[in-house]
CSV table of C-alpha atoms in Angstrom, one decimal:
chain,number,residue,atom,x,y,z
A,1,GLU,CA,0.0,0.0,0.0
A,2,THR,CA,2.8,2.3,0.8
A,3,GLY,CA,4.2,2.0,-2.8
A,4,TYR,CA,0.7,2.8,-4.3
A,5,ILE,CA,0.5,6.1,-1.9
A,6,GLN,CA,4.0,7.2,-3.2
A,7,GLU,CA,2.9,6.3,-6.8
A,8,GLY,CA,-0.3,8.3,-6.3
A,9,GLU,CA,1.5,11.2,-5.0
A,10,LEU,CA,3.6,11.4,-8.3
A,11,ARG,CA,0.3,11.5,-10.3
A,12,THR,CA,-1.1,14.4,-8.4
A,13,SER,CA,0.3,17.3,-10.7
A,14,LEU,CA,-2.9,18.0,-12.4
A,15,CYS,CA,-5.0,17.6,-9.3
A,16,ARG,CA,-3.0,20.1,-7.2
A,17,HIS,CA,-4.0,23.2,-9.0
A,18,CYS,CA,-7.7,23.0,-7.8
A,19,HIS,CA,-7.6,20.4,-4.9
A,20,GLY,CA,-4.5,22.0,-3.3
A,21,ALA,CA,-0.8,20.7,-3.0
A,22,ASP,CA,-1.9,18.8,0.3
A,23,GLY,CA,-5.2,17.8,-0.9
A,24,VAL,CA,-6.9,20.8,1.1
A,25,SER,CA,-8.9,22.9,-1.4
A,26,GLN,CA,-8.5,26.7,-1.1
A,27,ARG,CA,-11.0,27.1,-4.4
A,28,PRO,CA,-14.5,27.8,-3.9
A,29,GLY,CA,-16.7,25.0,-4.9
A,30,VAL,CA,-13.8,22.5,-5.2
A,31,PRO,CA,-13.7,19.7,-2.5
A,32,SER,CA,-10.9,19.0,-0.4
A,33,LEU,CA,-9.6,15.2,-1.1
A,34,ALA,CA,-7.2,14.8,2.0
A,35,GLY,CA,-8.6,12.2,4.4
A,36,GLN,CA,-11.4,11.1,2.0
A,37,ASP,CA,-12.4,7.5,2.1
A,38,PRO,CA,-10.5,5.8,-0.9
A,39,ALA,CA,-13.5,3.5,-2.0
A,40,TYR,CA,-15.6,6.6,-2.2
A,41,LEU,CA,-12.8,8.4,-4.2
A,42,VAL,CA,-12.5,5.6,-6.7
A,43,GLU,CA,-16.1,5.4,-7.4
A,44,GLN,CA,-16.2,9.1,-8.2
A,45,PHE,CA,-13.3,8.9,-10.5
A,46,GLU,CA,-15.4,6.1,-12.1
A,47,ARG,CA,-18.6,8.2,-12.4
A,48,PHE,CA,-16.9,11.1,-13.8
A,49,ALA,CA,-15.1,8.8,-16.2
A,50,ALA,CA,-18.5,7.3,-17.1
A,51,GLY,CA,-20.2,10.6,-17.7
A,52,GLU,CA,-22.6,9.8,-14.5
A,53,ARG,CA,-21.1,12.8,-12.8
A,54,GLN,CA,-20.5,16.2,-15.1
A,55,GLU,CA,-17.6,18.6,-14.4
A,56,PHE,CA,-15.5,19.7,-17.2
A,57,VAL,CA,-12.2,19.6,-15.8
A,58,MET,CA,-12.7,16.3,-13.8
A,59,SER,CA,-14.7,14.4,-16.6
A,60,GLY,CA,-11.8,14.8,-18.9
A,61,LEU,CA,-9.1,14.1,-16.3
A,62,ALA,CA,-10.9,11.0,-15.1
A,63,ASP,CA,-11.6,9.5,-18.4
A,64,GLY,CA,-7.7,9.3,-18.9
A,65,LEU,CA,-7.1,7.5,-15.7
A,66,GLY,CA,-6.8,3.7,-15.5
A,67,GLU,CA,-8.1,1.7,-12.6
A,68,ALA,CA,-4.7,1.3,-10.9
A,69,ASP,CA,-4.1,5.2,-11.1
A,70,MET,CA,-7.6,5.9,-9.6
A,71,ILE,CA,-6.5,3.5,-6.7
A,72,ARG,CA,-3.0,5.0,-6.4
A,73,LEU,CA,-4.7,8.6,-6.2
A,74,ALA,CA,-7.4,7.6,-3.9
A,75,LEU,CA,-5.0,5.8,-1.5
A,76,TYR,CA,-2.6,9.0,-1.7
A,77,TYR,CA,-5.4,11.5,-0.7
A,78,ALA,CA,-7.1,9.2,1.8
A,79,SER,CA,-3.4,9.1,3.5
A,80,LEU,CA,-3.2,13.0,3.9
A,81,PRO,CA,-4.3,14.8,7.0
A,82,LEU,CA,-7.1,17.1,6.8
A,83,GLY,CA,-6.4,21.2,7.1
A,84,PRO,CA,-7.1,23.2,10.1
A,85,GLU,CA,-10.7,23.3,11.4
A,86,ALA,CA,-12.9,25.3,8.8
A,87,ALA,CA,-13.9,29.0,9.7
A,88,GLY,CA,-17.5,29.7,9.6
A,89,GLU,CA,-20.6,30.9,11.3
A,90,GLN,CA,-20.8,29.1,14.7
A,91,GLU,CA,-24.6,29.9,15.1
A,92,LEU,CA,-25.2,28.5,11.7
A,93,ALA,CA,-23.0,25.5,12.4
A,94,HIS,CA,-24.9,24.7,15.7
A,95,ARG,CA,-28.1,24.8,13.8
A,96,GLY,CA,-27.0,22.2,11.5
A,97,GLY,CA,-25.9,19.5,14.1
A,98,PRO,CA,-29.6,18.4,14.8
A,99,ILE,CA,-30.1,18.1,11.1
A,100,TYR,CA,-27.1,16.3,10.5
A,101,ARG,CA,-27.9,13.7,13.2
A,102,ARG,CA,-31.4,13.3,11.9
A,103,LEU,CA,-30.6,12.8,8.4
A,104,CYS,CA,-27.0,12.0,7.9
A,105,ILE,CA,-25.3,10.0,10.8
A,106,GLY,CA,-26.6,6.6,9.3
A,107,CYS,CA,-24.1,6.8,6.4
A,108,HIS,CA,-21.6,9.3,7.1
A,109,GLY,CA,-21.2,8.4,10.9
A,110,ALA,CA,-21.4,10.3,14.1
A,111,ASP,CA,-18.0,11.9,13.2
A,112,GLY,CA,-18.9,12.8,9.8
A,113,ARG,CA,-15.8,10.7,8.5
A,114,GLY,CA,-17.9,8.4,6.3
A,115,GLY,CA,-16.0,5.3,5.3
A,116,GLU,CA,-17.1,2.1,3.6
A,117,GLY,CA,-17.6,4.1,0.4
A,118,TYR,CA,-19.4,6.8,2.0
A,119,ALA,CA,-18.0,10.5,1.6
A,120,ARG,CA,-16.1,12.2,4.5
A,121,LEU,CA,-18.0,15.5,5.3
A,122,ALA,CA,-16.1,16.2,8.3
A,123,GLY,CA,-13.8,19.1,7.3
A,124,GLN,CA,-14.9,19.6,3.9
A,125,ARG,CA,-15.3,23.1,2.5
A,126,ALA,CA,-18.9,24.2,3.4
A,127,ASP,CA,-19.4,25.9,0.0
A,128,TYR,CA,-18.7,22.6,-1.5
A,129,THR,CA,-20.8,20.6,0.5
A,130,ALA,CA,-23.7,23.1,0.0
A,131,LYS,CA,-23.2,23.0,-4.0
A,132,MET,CA,-23.7,19.1,-3.8
A,133,LEU,CA,-26.8,19.1,-1.7
A,134,ARG,CA,-28.4,21.6,-4.2
A,135,GLN,CA,-27.1,19.5,-6.9
A,136,PHE,CA,-28.8,16.4,-5.3
A,137,GLN,CA,-31.9,18.2,-5.1
A,138,GLN,CA,-32.2,18.4,-8.7
A,139,ALA,CA,-34.0,15.4,-10.3
A,140,GLY,CA,-31.7,12.7,-11.7
A,141,ARG,CA,-28.8,13.6,-9.6
A,142,HIS,CA,-26.4,10.6,-9.4
A,143,HIS,CA,-27.2,9.5,-6.1
A,144,PRO,CA,-30.9,8.7,-5.5
A,145,LEU,CA,-30.8,8.3,-1.8
A,146,MET,CA,-29.1,11.6,-1.4
A,147,SER,CA,-31.7,13.3,-3.8
A,148,ARG,CA,-34.4,11.7,-1.5
A,149,ILE,CA,-32.8,13.2,1.5
A,150,SER,CA,-31.9,16.5,0.2
A,151,VAL,CA,-35.2,17.3,-1.5
A,152,GLY,CA,-36.9,18.4,1.7
A,153,LEU,CA,-34.1,20.8,3.0
A,154,SER,CA,-34.4,24.6,2.7
A,155,ASP,CA,-31.6,26.7,1.5
A,156,ARG,CA,-31.0,27.7,5.2
A,157,ASP,CA,-31.1,24.0,6.2
A,158,ILE,CA,-28.4,23.4,3.5
A,159,GLU,CA,-26.2,26.1,4.7
A,160,ALA,CA,-26.5,24.8,8.3
A,161,LEU,CA,-25.6,21.4,7.6
A,162,ALA,CA,-22.6,22.5,5.3
A,163,ALA,CA,-21.3,24.7,8.3
A,164,TYR,CA,-21.7,22.1,10.8
A,165,THR,CA,-19.9,19.3,8.7
A,166,ALA,CA,-17.2,21.8,7.8
A,167,LYS,CA,-16.5,22.1,11.5
A,168,LEU,CA,-16.3,18.5,12.4
A,169,PRO,CA,-12.8,17.4,13.0
């Protein structure tokens, strides 16, 4: 596994521009990949490559990755520590806690760290999490369960959930 992680790091030259040199994104709307579940990352690479997820840059990059490269990249990013706790509106984050416990804990865990193919939400950029929840609300988004869960959320609920998960360690 260590060899795969080192090989994955060598393949991050194109990833670094958007996702950060250390896997912690500083760009609005772009997710941090550090500490993410590797099975989840591989699945997302596959979805981008297959056209199930659409994003101009990622779709093209993922289409050029072989399975071994996807695994190497996923293991590398999973091995990186998250950045410092995200800043954000404390009151909004506090409001998001009960929503998270009601809707999200079953798949993403009490600590928001996901695992077993589920996305790590803990420490993720709030703007990215909010963007994804809004996309899940749209009919036909790539994850039916997330679409059902998010469709009943108000815009304020989405902002609160995103603020809460960004502050999870």
